[in-house]
Tab-separated table of C-alpha atoms in Angstrom:
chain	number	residue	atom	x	y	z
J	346	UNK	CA	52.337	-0.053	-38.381
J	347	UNK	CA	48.380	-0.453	-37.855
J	348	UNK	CA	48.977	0.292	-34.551
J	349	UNK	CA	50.298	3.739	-35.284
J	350	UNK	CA	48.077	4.728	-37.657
J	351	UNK	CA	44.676	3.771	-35.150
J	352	UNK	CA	46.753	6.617	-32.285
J	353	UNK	CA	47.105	8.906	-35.276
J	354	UNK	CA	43.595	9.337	-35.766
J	355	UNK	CA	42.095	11.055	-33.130
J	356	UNK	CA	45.621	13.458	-33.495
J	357	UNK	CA	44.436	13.931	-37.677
J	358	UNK	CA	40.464	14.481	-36.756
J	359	UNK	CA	41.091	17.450	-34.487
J	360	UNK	CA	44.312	18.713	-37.029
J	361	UNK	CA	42.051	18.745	-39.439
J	362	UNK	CA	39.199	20.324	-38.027
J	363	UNK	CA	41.817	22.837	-36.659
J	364	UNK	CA	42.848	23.740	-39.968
J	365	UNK	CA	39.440	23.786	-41.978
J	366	UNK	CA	38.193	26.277	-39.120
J	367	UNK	CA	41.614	27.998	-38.440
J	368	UNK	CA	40.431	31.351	-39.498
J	369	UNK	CA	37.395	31.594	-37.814
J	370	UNK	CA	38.754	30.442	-34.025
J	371	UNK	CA	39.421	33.897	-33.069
J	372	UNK	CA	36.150	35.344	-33.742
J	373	UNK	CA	34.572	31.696	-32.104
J	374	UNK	CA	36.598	32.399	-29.205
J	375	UNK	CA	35.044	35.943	-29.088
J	376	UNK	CA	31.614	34.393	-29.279
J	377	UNK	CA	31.842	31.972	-26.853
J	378	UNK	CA	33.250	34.623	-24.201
J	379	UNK	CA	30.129	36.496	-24.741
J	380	UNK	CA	27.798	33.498	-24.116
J	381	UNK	CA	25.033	33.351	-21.683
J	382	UNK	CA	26.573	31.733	-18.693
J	383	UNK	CA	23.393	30.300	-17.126
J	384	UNK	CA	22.366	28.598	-19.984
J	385	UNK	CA	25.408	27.205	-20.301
J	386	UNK	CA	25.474	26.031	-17.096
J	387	UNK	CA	21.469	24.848	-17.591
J	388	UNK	CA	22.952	22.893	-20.340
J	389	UNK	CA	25.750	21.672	-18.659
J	390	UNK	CA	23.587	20.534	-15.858
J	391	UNK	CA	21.059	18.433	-18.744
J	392	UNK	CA	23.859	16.769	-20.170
J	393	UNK	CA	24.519	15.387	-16.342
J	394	UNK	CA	21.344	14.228	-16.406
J	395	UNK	CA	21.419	12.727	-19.888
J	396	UNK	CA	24.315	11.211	-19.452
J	397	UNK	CA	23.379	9.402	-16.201
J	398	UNK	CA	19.947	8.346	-17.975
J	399	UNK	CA	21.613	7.132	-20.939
J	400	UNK	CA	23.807	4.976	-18.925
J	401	UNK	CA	21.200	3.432	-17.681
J	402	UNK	CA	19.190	2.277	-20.270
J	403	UNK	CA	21.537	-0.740	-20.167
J	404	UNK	CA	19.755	-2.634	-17.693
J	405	UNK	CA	16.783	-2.368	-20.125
J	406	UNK	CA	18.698	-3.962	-23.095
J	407	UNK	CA	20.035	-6.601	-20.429
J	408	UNK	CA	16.460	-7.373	-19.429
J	409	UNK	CA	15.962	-8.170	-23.174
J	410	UNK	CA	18.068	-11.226	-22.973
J	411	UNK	CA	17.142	-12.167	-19.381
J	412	UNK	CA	19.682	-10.674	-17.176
J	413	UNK	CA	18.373	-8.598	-14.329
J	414	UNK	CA	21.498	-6.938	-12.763
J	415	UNK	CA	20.227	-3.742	-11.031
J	416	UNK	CA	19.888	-0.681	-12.978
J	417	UNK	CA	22.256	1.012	-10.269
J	418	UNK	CA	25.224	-1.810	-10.810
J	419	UNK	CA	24.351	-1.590	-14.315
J	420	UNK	CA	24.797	2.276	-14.350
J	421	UNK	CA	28.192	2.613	-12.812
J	422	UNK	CA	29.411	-0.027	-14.776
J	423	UNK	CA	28.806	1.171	-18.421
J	424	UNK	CA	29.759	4.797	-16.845
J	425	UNK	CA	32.995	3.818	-15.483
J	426	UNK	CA	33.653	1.355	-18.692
J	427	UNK	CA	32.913	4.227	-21.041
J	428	UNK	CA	35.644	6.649	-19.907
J	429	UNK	CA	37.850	4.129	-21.983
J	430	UNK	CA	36.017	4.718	-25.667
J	431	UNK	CA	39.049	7.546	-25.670
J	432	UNK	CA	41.594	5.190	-25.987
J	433	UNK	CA	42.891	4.644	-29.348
J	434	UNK	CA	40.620	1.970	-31.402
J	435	UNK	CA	37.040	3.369	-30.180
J	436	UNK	CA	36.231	0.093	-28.821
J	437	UNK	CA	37.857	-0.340	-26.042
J	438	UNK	CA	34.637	1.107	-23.527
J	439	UNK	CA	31.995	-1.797	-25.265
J	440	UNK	CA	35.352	-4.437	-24.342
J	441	UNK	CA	36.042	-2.878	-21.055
J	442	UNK	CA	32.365	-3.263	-20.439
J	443	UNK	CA	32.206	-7.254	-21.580
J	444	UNK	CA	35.273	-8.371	-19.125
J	445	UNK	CA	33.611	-6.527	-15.639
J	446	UNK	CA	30.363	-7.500	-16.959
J	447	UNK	CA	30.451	-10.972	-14.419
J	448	UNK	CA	31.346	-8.421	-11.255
J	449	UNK	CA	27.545	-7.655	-11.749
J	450	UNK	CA	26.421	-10.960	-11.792
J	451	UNK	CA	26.024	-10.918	-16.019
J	452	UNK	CA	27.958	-13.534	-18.530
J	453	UNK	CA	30.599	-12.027	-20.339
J	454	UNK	CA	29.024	-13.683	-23.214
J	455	UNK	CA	25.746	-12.139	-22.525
J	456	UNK	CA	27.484	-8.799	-22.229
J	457	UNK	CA	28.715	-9.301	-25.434
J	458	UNK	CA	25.684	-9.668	-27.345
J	459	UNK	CA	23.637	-6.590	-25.353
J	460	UNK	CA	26.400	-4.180	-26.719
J	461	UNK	CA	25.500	-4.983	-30.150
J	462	UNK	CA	21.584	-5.215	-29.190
J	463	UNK	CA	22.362	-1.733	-27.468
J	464	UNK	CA	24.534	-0.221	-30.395
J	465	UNK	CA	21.637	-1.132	-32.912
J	466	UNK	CA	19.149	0.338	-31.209
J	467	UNK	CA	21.274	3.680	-30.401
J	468	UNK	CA	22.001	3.720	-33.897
J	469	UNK	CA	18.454	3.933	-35.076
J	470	UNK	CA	17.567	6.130	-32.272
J	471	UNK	CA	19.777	8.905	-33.769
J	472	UNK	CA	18.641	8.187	-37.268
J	473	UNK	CA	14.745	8.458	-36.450
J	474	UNK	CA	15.692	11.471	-34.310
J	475	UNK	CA	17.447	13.026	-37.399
J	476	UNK	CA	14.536	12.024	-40.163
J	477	UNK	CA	11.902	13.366	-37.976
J	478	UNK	CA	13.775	16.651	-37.650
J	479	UNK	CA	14.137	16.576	-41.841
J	480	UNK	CA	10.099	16.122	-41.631
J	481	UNK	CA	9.590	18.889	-39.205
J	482	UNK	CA	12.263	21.205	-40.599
J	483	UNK	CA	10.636	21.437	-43.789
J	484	UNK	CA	11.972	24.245	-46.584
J	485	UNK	CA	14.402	24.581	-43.967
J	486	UNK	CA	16.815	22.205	-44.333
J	487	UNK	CA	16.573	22.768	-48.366
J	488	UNK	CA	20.162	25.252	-47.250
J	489	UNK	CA	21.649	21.980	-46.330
J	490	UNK	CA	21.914	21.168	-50.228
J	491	UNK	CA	24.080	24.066	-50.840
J	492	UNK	CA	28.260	23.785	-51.831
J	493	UNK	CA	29.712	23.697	-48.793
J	494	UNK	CA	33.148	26.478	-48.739
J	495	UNK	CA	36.601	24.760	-49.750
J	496	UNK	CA	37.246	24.404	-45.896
J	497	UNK	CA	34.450	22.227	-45.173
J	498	UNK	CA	34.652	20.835	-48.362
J	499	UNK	CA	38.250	19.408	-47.309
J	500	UNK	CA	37.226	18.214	-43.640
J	501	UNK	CA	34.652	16.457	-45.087
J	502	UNK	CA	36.785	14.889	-47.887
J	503	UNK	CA	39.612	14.306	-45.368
J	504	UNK	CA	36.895	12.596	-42.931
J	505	UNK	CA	35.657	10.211	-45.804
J	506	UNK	CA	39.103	8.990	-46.152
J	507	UNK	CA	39.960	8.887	-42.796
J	508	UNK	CA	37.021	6.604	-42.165
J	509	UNK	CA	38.050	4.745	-45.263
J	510	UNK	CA	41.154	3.910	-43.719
J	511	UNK	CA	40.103	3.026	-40.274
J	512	UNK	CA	38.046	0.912	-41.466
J	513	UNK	CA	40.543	-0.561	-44.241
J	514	UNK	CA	42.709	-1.178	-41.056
J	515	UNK	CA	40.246	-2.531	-38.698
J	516	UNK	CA	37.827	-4.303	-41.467
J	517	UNK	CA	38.739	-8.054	-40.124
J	518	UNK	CA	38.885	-7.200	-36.212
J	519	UNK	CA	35.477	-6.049	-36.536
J	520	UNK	CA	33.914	-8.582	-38.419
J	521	UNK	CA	35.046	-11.234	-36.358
J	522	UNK	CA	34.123	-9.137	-32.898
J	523	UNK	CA	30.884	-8.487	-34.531
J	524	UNK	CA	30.255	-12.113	-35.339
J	525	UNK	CA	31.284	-13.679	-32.609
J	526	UNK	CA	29.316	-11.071	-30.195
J	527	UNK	CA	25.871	-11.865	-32.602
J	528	UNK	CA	26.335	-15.872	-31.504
J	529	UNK	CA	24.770	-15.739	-28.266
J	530	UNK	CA	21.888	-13.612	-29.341
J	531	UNK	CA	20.741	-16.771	-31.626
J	532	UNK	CA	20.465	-18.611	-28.024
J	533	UNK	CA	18.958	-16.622	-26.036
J	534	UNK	CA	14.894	-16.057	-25.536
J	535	UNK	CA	14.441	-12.328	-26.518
J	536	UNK	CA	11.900	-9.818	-23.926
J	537	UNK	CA	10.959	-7.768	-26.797
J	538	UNK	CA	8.882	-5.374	-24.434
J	539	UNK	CA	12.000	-4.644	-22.590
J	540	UNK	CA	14.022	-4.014	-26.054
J	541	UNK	CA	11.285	-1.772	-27.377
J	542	UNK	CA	10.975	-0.098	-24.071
J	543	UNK	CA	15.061	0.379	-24.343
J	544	UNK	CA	14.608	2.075	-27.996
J	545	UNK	CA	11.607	4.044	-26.901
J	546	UNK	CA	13.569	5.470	-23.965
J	547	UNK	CA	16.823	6.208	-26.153
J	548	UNK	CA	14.821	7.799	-28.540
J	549	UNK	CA	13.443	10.385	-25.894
J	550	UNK	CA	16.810	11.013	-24.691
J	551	UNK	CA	17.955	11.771	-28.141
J	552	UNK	CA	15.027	14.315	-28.077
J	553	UNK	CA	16.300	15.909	-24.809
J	554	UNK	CA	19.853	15.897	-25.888
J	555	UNK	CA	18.527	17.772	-29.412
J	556	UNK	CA	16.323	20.813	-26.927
J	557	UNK	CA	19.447	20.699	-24.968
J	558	UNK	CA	21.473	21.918	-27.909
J	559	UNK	CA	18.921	24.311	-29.161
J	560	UNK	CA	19.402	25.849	-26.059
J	561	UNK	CA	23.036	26.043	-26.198
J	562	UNK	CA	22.407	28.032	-29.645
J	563	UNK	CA	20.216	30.554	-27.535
J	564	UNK	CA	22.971	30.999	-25.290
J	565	UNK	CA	25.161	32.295	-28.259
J	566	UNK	CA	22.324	33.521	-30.104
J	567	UNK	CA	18.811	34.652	-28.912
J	568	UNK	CA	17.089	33.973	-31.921
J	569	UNK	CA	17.181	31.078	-33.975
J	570	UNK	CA	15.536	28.301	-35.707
J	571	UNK	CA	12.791	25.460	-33.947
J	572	UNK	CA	13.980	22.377	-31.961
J	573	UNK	CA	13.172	20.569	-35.307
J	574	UNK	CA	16.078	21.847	-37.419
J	575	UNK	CA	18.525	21.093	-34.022
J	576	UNK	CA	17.057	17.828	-33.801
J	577	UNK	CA	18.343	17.107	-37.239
J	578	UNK	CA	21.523	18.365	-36.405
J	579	UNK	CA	22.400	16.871	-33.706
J	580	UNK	CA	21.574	13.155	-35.508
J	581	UNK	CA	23.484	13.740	-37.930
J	582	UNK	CA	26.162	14.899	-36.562
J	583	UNK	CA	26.164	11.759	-34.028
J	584	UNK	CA	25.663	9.848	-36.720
J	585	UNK	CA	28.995	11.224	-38.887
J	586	UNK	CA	31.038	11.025	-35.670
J	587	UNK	CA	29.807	7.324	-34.841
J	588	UNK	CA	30.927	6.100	-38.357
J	589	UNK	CA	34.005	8.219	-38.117
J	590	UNK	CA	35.868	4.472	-37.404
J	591	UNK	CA	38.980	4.650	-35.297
J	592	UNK	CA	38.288	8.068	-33.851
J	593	UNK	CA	37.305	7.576	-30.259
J	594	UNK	CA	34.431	9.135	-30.030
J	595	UNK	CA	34.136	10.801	-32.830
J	596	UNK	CA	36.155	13.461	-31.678
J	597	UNK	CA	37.104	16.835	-34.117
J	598	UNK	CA	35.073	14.713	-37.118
J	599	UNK	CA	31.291	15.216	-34.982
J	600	UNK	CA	32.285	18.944	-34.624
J	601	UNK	CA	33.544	20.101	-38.386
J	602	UNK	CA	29.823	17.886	-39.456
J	603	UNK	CA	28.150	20.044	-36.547
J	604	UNK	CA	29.829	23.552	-37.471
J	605	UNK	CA	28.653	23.042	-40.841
J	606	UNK	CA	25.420	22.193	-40.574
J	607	UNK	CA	24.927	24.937	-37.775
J	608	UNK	CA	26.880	27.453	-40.342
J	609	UNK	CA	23.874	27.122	-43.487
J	610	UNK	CA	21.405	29.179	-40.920
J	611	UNK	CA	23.994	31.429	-38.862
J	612	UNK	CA	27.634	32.551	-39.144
J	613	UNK	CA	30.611	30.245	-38.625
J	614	UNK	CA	32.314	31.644	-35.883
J	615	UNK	CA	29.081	31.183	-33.710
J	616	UNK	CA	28.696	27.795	-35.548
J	617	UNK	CA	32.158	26.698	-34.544
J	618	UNK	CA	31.732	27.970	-31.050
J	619	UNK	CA	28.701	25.938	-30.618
J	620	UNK	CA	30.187	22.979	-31.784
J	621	UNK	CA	33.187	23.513	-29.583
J	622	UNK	CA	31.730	24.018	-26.507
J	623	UNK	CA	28.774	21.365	-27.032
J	624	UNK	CA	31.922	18.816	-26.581
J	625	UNK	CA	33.722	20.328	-24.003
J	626	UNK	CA	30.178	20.576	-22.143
J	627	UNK	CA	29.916	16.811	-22.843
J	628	UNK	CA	33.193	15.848	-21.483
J	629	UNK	CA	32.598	18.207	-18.314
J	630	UNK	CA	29.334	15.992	-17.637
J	631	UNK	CA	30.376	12.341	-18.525
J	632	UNK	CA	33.899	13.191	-16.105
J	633	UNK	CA	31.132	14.658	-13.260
J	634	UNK	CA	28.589	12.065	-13.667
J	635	UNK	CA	32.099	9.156	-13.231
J	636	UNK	CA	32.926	11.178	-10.383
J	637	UNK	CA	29.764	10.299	-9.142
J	638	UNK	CA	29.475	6.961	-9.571
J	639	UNK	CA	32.331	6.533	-6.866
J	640	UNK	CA	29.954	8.584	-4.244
J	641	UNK	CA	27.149	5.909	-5.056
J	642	UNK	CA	27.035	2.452	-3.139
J	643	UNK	CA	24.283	-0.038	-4.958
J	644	UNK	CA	23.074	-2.596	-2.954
J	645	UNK	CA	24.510	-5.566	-3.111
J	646	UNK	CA	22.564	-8.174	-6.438
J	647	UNK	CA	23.635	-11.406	-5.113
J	648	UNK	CA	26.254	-12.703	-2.850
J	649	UNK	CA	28.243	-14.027	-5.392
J	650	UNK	CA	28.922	-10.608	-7.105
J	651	UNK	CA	31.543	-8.339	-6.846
J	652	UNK	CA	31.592	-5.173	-4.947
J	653	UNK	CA	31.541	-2.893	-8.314
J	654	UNK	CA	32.697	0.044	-5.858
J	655	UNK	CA	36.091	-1.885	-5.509
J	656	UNK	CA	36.961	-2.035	-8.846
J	657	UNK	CA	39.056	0.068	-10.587
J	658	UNK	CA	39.486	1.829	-14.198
């Protein structure tokens, strides 16, 4: 039965966000034909970068606890391992990542602990991203306070619950992953430099993935608000989708918070649109950038390593 209900809910996240935004697809589908096409494709082209750059950030969270892999092996590993967060569960690209973790010379174990090192610091990336954009937004965001309409209203009702049950369903999985990935971190000496260096660098990447948004928006429409409010956006919507449990990555749940965030300072359709295509653009870079990593050689760490070009998804 549980196992059901965790491939339902990437199929009820999008149905949902189908139907609370039904009526307003044909005029986002309209808006997004009329975009600016070389933005787009400037945006496109950051979010190639940023995913690349996020990838490796990694190694730095690995240095933390001692390991020194390569950045490069390190890179095409959490890449390749990531393509898997779509399966059903949302946890399958950290897992992937913790059994190849030895083909790069690095303890499973070890792996095992930098995910949740990495995941905490990702987490209050986003969050400082978002509260400095509440700081610099100002009078603002004070539209953010207002009723939502009954559609978003329901998708975000619907998305409470359907958090509520992922994580009714995968409450004592978690826990025990959690705990038993927190163990080695109590025995290993900690390179705080390298961690801080890790959060300082996802933080600016956050930064670059809020402009690169904002100008997304100016592709749909040429005047808007400041990087500020989009900065707040775009954490908090990367927050709701993270803690969207059991959808893999977030998927339809990220969007309807997105579109109605966007939709308090311009109209839905375009809000919509934006949302839409800000994931499609995502998945166009993060399949480009895995393409990639089989064009890319690294040389090899030690001799007792594995090839990471041989092995497969």
């Amino acid at each position: 039965m549980k196992i059901w209900i965790k491939r339902m809910l990437p199929v009820v996240a999008v149905g949902i966000l189908l139907v609370g935004f039904g009526s307003q697809l044909p005029s986002a589908a309209q808006a997004a034909a009329n975009a600016n096409g070389l933005l787009l494709f400037a945006v496109f082209a950051g979010l190639v970068a940023y995913t690349w750059l996020n990838a490796s950030v990694w190694s730095d969270v690995l240095a933390g606890l001692g390991e020194q892999p390569g950045r490069v092996r390190a890179t095409r590993l959490w890449i390749r391992s990531e393509v898997m967060k779509w399966l059903p569960g949302g946890i399958w690209g950290y897992a992937s990542r913790v059994v190849k973790a030895p083909e790069i010379g690095v303890e499973r174990s070890v792996a095992g602990a930098s995910l949740v090192a990495e995941l905490l610091l990702t987490i209050a990336a986003w969050a400082v991203l978002a509260l400095i954009g509440l700081i610099g937004s100002g009078s603002l965001l004070l539209g953010l306070v207002e009723m939502p309409s009954k559609s978003a209203l329901m998708i975000a009702v619907s998305g409470f619950l359907l958090g509520l049950m992922a994580m009714v369903v995968l409450r004592r999985r978690l826990w025990h992953v959690i705990a038993a990935r927190l163990a080695p971190l109590r025995d290993r000496s900690w390179k705080v430099s390298s961690l801080v260096r890790a959060f300082v660098t996802y933080l600016g990447l956050c930064l670059f993935h809020a402009a690169l948004l904002h100008v997304l928006v100016l592709a749909f429409l040429p005047e808007t608000e400041g990087l500020a409010f989009f900065a707040t956006v775009d954490g908090m919507a990367w927050l709701i989708g993270f803690f969207a449990i059991g959808v893999p990555g977030g998927i339809g749940v990220r969007e309807a918070g997105m579109a109605w965030l966007l939709g308090q300072v311009m109209p839905m359709p375009e809000a919509v649109a934006i949302a839409v295509s800000w994931r499609a653009l995502q998945l166009a870079a993060e399949m480009s950038v895995l393409a990639g990593t089989f064009l890319i050689r690294p040389i090899r760490a030690c001799g007792t390593c594995l090839d990471a070009s041989r092995v497969s998804l």
